[in-house]
Coordinates of N, CA and C in Angstrom, one line a residue:
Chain A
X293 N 14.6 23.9 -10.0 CA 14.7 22.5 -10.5 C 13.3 21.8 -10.2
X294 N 13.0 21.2 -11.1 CA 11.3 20.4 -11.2 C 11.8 19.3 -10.5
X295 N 10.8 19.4 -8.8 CA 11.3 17.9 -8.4 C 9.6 17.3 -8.0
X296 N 9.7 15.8 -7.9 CA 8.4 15.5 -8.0 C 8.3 13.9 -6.5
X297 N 8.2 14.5 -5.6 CA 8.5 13.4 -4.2 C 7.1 12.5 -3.8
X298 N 7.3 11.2 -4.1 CA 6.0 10.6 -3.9 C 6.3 10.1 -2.1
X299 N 5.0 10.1 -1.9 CA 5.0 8.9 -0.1 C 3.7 8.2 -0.5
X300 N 4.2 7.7 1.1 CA 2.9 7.4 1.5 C 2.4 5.3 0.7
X301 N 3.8 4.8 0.4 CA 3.9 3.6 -0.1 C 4.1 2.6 1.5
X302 N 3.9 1.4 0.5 CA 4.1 0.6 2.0 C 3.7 -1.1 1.8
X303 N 3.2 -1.8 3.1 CA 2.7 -3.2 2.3 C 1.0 -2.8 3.5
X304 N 0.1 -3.6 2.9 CA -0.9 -3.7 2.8 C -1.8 -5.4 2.3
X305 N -2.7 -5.3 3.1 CA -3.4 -6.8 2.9 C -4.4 -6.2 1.2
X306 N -4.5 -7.5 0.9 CA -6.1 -7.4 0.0 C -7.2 -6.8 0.4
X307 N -7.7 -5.9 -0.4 CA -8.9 -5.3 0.1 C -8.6 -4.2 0.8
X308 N -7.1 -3.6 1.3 CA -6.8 -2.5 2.4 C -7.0 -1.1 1.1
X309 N -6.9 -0.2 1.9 CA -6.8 1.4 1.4 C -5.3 1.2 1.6
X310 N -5.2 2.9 0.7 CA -3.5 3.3 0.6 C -4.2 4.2 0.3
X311 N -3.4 5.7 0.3 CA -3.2 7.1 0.0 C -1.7 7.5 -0.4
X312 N -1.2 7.5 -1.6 CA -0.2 8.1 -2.0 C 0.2 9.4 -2.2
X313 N 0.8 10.0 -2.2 CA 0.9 11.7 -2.2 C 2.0 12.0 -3.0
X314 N 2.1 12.7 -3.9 CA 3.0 13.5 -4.5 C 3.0 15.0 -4.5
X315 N 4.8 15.2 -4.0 CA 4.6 17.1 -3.7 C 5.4 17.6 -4.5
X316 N 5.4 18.1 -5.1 CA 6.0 18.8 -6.4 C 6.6 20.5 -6.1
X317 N 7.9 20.5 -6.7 CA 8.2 21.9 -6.6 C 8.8 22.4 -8.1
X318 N 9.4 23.5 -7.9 CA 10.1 24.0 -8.9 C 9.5 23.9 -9.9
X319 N 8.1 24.4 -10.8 CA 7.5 24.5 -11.4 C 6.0 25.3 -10.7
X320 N 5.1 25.7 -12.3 CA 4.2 25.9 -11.7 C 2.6 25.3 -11.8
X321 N 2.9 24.5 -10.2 CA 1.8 22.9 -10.5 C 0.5 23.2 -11.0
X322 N 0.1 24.5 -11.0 CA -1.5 24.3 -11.1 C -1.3 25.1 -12.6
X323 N -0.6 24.8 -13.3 CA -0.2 24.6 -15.2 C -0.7 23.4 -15.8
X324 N 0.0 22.0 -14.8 CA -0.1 21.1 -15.2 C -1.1 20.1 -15.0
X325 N -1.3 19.3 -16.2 CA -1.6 17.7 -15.6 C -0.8 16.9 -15.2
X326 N -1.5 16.8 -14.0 CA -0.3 15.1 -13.3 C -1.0 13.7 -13.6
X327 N -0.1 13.3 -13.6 CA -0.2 11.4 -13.3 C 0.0 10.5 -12.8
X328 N -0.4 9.4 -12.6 CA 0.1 8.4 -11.7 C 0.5 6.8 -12.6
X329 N 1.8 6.8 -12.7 CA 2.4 5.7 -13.7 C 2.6 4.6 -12.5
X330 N 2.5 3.0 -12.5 CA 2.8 1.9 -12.2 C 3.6 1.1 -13.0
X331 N 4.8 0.3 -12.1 CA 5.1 -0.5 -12.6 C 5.5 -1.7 -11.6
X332 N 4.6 -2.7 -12.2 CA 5.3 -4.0 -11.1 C 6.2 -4.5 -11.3
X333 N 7.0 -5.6 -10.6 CA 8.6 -6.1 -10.5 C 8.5 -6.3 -11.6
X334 N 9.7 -6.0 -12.2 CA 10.0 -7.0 -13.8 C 9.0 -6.6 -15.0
X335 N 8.0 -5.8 -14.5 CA 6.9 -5.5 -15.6 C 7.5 -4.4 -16.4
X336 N 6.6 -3.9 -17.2 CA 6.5 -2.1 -18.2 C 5.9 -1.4 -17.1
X337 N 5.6 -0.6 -17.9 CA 4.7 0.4 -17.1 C 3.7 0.6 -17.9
X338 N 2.6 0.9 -16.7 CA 1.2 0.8 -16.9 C 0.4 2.5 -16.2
X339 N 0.1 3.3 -17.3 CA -0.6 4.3 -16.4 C -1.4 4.2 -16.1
X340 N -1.8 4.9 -14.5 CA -2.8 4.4 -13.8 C -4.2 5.6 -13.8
X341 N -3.4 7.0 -13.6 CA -4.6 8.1 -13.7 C -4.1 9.0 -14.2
X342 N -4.7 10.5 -14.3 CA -4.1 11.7 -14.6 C -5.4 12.6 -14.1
X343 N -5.1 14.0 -13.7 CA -5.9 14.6 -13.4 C -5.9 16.2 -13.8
X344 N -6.7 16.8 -14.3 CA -6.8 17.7 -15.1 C -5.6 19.3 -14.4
X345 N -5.4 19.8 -14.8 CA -5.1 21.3 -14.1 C -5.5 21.5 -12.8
X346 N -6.9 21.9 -13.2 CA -7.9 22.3 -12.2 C -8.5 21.1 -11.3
X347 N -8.7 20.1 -11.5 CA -9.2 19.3 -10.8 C -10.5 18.5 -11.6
X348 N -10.8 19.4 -12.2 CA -12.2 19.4 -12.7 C -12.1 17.7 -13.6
X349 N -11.2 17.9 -14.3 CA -11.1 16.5 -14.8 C -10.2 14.8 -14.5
X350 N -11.0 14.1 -14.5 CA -10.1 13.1 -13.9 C -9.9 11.8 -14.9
X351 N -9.3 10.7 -15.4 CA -9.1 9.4 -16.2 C -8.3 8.7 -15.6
X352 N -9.1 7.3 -16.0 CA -8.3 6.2 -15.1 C -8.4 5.0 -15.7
X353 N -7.3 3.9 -15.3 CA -7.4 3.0 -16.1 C -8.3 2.1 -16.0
X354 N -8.7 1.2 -16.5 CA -9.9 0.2 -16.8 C -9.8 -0.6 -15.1
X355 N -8.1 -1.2 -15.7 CA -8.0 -1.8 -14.1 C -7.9 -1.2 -12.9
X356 N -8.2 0.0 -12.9 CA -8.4 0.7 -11.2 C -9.8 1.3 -11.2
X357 N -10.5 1.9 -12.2 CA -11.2 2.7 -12.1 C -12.8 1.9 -11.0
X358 N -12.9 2.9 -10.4 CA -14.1 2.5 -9.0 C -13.1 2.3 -8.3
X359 N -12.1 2.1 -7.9 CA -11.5 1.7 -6.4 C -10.4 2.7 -6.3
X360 N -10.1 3.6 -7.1 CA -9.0 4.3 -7.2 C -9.2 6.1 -7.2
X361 N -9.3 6.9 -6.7 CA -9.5 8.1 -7.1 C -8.5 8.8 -6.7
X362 N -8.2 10.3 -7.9 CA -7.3 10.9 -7.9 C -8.2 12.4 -7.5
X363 N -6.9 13.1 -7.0 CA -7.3 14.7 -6.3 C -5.8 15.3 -6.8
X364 N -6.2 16.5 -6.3 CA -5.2 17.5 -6.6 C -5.3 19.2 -5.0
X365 N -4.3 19.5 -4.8 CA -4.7 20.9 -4.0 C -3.4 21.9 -4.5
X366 N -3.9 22.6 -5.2 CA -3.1 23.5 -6.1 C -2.5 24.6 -5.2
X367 N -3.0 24.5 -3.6 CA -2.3 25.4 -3.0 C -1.5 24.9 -2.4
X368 N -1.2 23.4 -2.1 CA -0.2 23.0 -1.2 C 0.6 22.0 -2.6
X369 N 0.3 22.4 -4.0 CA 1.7 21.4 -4.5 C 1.5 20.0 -4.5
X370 N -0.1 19.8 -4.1 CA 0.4 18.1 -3.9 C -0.8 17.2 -5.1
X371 N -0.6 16.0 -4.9 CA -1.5 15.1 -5.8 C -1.8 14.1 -5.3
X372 N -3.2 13.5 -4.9 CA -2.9 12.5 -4.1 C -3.7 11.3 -4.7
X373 N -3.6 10.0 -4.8 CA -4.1 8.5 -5.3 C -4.7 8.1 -4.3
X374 N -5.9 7.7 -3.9 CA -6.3 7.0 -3.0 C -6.6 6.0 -3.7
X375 N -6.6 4.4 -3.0 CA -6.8 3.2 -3.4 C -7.4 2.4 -2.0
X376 N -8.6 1.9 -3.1 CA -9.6 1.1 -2.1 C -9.5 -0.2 -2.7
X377 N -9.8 -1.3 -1.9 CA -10.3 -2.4 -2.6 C -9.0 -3.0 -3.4
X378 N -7.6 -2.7 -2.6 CA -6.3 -3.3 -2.9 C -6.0 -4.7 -3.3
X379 N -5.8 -5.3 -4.6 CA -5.2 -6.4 -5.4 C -4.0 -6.6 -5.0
X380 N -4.1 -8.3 -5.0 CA -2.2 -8.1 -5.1 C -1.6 -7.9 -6.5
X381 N -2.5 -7.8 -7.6 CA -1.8 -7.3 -9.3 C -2.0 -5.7 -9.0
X382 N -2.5 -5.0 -7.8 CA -1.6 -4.0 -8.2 C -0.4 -3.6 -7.4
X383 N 0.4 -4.7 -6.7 CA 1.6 -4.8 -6.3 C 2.5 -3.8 -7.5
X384 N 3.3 -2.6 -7.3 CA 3.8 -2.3 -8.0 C 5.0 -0.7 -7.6
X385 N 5.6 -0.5 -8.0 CA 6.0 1.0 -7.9 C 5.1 2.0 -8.7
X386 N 5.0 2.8 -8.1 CA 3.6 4.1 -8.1 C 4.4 5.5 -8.5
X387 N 4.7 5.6 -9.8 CA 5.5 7.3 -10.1 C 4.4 8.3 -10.1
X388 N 4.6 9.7 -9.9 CA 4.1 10.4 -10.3 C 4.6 11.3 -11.3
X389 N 3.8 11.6 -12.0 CA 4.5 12.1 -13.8 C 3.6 13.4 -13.9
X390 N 4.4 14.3 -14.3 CA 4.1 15.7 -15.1 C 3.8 15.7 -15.9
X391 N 2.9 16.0 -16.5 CA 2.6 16.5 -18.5 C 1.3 15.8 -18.5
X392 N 1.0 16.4 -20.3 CA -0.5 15.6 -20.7 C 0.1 15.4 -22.3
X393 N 0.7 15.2 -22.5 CA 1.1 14.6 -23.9 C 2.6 14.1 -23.6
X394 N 2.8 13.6 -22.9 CA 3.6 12.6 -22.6 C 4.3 13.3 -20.8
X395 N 4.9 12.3 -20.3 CA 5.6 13.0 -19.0 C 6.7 13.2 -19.5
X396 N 7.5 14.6 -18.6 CA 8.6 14.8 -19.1 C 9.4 15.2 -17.4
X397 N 8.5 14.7 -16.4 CA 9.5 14.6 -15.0 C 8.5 13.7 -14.4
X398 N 9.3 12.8 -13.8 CA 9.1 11.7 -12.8 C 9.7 11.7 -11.8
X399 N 9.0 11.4 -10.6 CA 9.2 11.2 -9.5 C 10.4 9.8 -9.2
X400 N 10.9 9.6 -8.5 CA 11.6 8.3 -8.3 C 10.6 7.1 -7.8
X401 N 9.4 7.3 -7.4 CA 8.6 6.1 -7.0 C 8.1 5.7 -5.6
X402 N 7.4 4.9 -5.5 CA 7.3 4.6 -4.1 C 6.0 3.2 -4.2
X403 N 7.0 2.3 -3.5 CA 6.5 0.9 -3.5 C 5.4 0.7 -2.8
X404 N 4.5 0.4 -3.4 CA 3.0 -0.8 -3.0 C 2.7 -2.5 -3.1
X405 N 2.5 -2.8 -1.9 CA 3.2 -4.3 -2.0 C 1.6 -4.5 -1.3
X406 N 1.0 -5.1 -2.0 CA -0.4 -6.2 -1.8 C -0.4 -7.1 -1.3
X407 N 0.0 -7.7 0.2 CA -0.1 -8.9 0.4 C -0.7 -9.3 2.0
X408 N -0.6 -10.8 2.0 CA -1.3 -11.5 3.3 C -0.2 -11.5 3.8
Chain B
X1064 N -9.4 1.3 -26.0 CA -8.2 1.7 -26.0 C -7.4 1.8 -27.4
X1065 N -6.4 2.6 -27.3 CA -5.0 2.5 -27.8 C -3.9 1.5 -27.8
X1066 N -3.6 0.5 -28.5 CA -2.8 -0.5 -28.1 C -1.4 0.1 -29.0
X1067 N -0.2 -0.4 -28.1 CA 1.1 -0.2 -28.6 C 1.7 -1.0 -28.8
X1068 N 2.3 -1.4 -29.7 CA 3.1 -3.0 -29.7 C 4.4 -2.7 -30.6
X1069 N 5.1 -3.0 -29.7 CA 6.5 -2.4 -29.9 C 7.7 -3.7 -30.2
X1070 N 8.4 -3.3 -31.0 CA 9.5 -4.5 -31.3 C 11.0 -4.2 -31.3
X1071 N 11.9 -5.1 -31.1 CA 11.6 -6.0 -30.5 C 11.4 -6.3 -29.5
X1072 N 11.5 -7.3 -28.6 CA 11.3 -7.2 -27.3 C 13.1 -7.0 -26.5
X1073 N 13.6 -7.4 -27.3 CA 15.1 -7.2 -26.9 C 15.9 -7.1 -28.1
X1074 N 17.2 -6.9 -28.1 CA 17.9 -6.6 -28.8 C 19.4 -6.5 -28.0
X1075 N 20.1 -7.8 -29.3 CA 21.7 -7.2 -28.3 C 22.4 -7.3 -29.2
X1076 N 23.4 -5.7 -29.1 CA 24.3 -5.2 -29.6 C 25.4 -5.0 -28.9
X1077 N 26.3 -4.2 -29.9 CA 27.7 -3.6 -29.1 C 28.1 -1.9 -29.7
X1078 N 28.6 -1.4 -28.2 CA 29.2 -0.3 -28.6 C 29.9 0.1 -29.9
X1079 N 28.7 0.8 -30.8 CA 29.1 1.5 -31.6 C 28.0 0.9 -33.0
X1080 N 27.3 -0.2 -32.5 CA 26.1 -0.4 -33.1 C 24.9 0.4 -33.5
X1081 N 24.3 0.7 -34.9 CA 23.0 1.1 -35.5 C 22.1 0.7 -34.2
X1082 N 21.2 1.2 -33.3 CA 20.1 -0.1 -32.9 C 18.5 1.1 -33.0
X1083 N 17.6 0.2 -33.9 CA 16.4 0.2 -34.5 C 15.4 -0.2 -33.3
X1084 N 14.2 0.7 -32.6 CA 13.0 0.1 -32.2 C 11.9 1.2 -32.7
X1085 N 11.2 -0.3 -33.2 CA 9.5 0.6 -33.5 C 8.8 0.0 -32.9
X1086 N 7.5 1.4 -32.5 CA 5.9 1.1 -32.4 C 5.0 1.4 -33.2
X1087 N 4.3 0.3 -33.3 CA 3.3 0.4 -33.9 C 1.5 0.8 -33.0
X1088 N 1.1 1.9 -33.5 CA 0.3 2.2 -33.0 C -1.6 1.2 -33.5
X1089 N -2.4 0.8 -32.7 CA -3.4 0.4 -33.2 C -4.6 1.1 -34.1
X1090 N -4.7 2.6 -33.8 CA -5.0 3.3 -34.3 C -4.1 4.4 -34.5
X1091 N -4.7 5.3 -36.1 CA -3.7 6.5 -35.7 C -3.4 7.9 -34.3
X1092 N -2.2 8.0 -34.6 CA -2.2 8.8 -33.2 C -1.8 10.5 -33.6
X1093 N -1.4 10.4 -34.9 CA -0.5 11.4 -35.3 C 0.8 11.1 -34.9
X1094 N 1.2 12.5 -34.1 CA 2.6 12.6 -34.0 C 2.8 12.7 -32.1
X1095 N 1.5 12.3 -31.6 CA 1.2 11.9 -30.3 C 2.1 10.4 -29.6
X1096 N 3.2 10.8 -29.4 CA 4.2 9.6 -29.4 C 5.4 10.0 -28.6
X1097 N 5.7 9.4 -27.6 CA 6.9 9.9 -26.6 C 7.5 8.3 -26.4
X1098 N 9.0 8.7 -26.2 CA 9.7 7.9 -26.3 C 10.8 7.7 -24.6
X1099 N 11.0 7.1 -24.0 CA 11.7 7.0 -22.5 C 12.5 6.2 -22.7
X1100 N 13.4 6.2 -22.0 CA 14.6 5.1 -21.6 C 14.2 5.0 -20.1
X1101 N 14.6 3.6 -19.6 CA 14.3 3.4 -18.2 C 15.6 2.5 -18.2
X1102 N 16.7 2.6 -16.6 CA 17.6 2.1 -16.6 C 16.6 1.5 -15.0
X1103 N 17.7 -0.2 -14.4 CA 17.1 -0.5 -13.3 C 16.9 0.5 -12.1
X1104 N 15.7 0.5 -11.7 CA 16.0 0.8 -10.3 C 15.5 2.5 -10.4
X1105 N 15.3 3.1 -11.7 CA 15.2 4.6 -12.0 C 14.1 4.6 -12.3
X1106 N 13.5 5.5 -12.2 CA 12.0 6.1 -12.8 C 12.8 6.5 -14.8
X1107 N 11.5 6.1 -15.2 CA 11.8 6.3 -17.1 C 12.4 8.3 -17.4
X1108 N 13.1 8.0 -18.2 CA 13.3 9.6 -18.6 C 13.0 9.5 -20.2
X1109 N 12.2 10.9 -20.2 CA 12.0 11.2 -21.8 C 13.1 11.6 -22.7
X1110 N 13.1 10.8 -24.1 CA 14.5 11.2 -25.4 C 13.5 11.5 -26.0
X1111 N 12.6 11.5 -26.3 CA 11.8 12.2 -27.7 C 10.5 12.0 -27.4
X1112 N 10.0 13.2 -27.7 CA 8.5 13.6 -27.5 C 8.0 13.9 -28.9
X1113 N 6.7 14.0 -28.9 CA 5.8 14.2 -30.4 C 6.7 13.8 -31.5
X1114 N 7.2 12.4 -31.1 CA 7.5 11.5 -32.2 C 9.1 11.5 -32.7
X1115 N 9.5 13.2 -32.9 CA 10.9 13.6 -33.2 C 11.5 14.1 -32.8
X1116 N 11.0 15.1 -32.0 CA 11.5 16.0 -31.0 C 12.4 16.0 -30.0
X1117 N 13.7 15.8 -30.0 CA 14.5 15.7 -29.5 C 14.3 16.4 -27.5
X1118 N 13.8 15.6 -26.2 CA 14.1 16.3 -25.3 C 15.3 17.0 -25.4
X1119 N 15.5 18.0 -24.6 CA 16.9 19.0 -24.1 C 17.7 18.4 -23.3
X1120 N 18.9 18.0 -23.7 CA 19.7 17.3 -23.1 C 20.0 15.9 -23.4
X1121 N 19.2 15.2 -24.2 CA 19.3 14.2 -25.1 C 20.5 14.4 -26.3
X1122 N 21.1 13.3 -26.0 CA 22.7 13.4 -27.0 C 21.5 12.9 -28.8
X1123 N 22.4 13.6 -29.1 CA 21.8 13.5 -30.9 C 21.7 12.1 -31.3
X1124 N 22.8 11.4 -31.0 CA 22.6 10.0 -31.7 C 21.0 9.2 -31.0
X1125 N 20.2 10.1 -30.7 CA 18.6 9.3 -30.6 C 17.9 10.4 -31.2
X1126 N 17.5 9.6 -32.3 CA 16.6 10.0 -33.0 C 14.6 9.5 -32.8
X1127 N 14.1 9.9 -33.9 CA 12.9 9.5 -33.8 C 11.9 9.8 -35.3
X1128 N 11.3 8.9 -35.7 CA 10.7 9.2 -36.7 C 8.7 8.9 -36.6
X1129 N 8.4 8.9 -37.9 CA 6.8 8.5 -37.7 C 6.0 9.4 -37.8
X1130 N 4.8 8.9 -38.0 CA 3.3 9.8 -37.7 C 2.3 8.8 -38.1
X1131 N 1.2 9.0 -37.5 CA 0.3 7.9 -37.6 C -0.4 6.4 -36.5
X1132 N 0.8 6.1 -37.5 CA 0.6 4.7 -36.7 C 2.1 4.0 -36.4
X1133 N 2.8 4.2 -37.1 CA 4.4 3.7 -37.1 C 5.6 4.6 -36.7
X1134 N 6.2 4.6 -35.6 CA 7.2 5.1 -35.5 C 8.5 4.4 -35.0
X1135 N 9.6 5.0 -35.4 CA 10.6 4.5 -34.9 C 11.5 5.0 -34.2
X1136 N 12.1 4.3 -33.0 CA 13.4 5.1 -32.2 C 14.7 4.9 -33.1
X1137 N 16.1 5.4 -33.1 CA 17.1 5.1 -33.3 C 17.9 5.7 -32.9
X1138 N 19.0 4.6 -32.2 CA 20.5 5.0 -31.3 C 21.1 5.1 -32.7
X1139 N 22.1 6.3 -32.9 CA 22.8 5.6 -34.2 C 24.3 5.3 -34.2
X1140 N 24.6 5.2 -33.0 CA 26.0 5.0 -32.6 C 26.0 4.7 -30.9
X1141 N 25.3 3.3 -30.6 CA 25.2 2.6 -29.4 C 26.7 2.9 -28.5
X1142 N 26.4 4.0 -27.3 CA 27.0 4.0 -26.4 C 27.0 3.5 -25.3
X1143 N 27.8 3.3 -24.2 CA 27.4 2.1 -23.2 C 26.5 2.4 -22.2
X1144 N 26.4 3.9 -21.8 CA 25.5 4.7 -21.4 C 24.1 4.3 -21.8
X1145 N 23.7 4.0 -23.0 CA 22.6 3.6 -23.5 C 21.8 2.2 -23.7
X1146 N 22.4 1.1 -22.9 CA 22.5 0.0 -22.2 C 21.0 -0.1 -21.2
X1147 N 19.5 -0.4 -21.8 CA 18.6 0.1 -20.8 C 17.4 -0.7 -21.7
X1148 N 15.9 -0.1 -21.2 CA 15.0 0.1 -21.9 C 14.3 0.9 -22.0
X1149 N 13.6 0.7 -23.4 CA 12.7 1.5 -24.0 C 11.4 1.4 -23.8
X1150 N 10.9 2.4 -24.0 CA 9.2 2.5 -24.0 C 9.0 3.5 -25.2
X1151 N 7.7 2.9 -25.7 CA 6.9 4.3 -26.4 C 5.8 4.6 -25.5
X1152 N 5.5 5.6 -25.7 CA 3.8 5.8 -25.0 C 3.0 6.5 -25.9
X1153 N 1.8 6.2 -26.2 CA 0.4 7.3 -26.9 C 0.2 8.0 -26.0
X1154 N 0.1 9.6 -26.4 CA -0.5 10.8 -25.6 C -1.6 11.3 -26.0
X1155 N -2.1 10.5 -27.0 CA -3.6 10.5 -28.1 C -4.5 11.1 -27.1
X1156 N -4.5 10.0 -26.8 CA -6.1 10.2 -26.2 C -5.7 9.2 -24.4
X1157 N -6.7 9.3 -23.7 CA -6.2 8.7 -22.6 C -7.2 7.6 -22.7
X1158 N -7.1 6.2 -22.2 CA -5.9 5.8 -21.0 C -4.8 5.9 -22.3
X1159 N -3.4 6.6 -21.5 CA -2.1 6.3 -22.6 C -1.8 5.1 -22.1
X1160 N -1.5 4.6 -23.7 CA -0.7 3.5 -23.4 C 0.6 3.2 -23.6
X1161 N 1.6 2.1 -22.8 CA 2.9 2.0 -23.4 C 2.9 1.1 -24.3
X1162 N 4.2 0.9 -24.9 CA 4.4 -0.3 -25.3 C 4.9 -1.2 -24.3
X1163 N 5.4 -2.6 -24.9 CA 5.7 -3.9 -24.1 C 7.3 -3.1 -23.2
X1164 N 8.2 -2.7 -24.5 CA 9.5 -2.4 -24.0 C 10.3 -3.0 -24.6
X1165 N 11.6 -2.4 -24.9 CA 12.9 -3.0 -25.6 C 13.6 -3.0 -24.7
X1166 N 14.5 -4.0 -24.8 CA 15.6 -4.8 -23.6 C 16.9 -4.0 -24.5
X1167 N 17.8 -3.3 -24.8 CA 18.8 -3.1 -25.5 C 19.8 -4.0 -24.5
X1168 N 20.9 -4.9 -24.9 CA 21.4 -5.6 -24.0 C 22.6 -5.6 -24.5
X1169 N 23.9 -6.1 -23.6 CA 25.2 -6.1 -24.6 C 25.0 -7.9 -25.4
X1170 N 25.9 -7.3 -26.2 CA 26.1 -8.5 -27.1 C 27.4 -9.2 -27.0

């Protein structure tokens, strides 16, 4: 069974770091591209990154890119989002998503709350 | 970017209702087009990928059409189960984008 467990969520001031992690099983992760989908209260959803197979490639959205960087370690299953230079607009739930032409497994989420 | 703009923004019906949503893509995408349901409180699950493609385990009455620029979802016999929203997303090219979202609501 494809399961996909995010951490590493929490509250945080303006300007703070975060590191999110996603660990993935039941599949085989270094097949895929992952991603990192947001959605804040009451919003859609907004993707945030994705990161190649190998690592080698990375894309990000307009509104994170410079403060946001994505990694991958194909031996331990995991995916990880670091965030620098924390907004309160990106107050949001943080999924991690499988696939590169659409996701077809999501994680349940893990809350980032931007605030004083 | 890719813009999605998807309609309508809501929609309310009743069990056992036709219900229609399209996106409109800003450029063409082809057939680069995935479709999700998102219930409160749940991460989105995929009903149709590359536009028509039924995911596995998706009940039939959700359909999907398009290529291009225009596609459309369709419930064709609104069950209560189906009570949620919608997204499209472009898998074109990256950043993907979604659309706004359909509210399917009871009526």
């Amino acid at each position: 069974e494809v399961q996909l467990l995010e951490s590493g969520g929490g509250l945080v001031q303006p300007g703070g770091s975060l590191r999110l992690s996603c660990a993935a099983s039941g599949f085989t992760f270094s097949s895929y591209t992952m991603n990192w989908v947001r959605q804040a209260p009451g919003k859609g959803l907004e993707w945030v990154s994705a990161i190649s197979t190998t690592g080698d490639s990375t894309y990000f959205a307009d509104s994170v890119k410079g403060r946001f960087t994505i990694s991958r370690d194909n031996s331990q299953n995991t995916v990880t989002l670091n965030m620098d230079n924390l907004r309160a607009d990106d107050t949001a739930v943080y999924f991690c998503a499988r696939g590169s032409s659409g996701a077809n497994y999501w994680g349940q989420g893990t809350l980032v709350t931007v605030s004083s | 970017d890719i813009q999605m703009t998807q309609s309508p923004s809501s929609v309310s019906a009743s069990v056992g209702d036709r219900v229609t949503v399209t996106c409109r893509a800003s450029q063409g995408i082809s057939t680069w087009l995935t479709w999700y349901q998102q219930k409160p409180g749940k991460a989105p699950k995929v009903l149709i990928y590359a536009a028509s493609i039924l995911e596995s385990g998706v009940p039939s009455r959700f359909s999907g059409s398009g290529s291009g620029t225009d596609f459309t979802l369709t419930i064709a016999t609104l069950q209560p189960e189906d009570f949620a929203t919608y997204y499209c997303q472009q898998a074109h090219s990256f950043p993907w984008t979604f659309g706004q979202g359909t509210r399917v609501e009871v009526k």
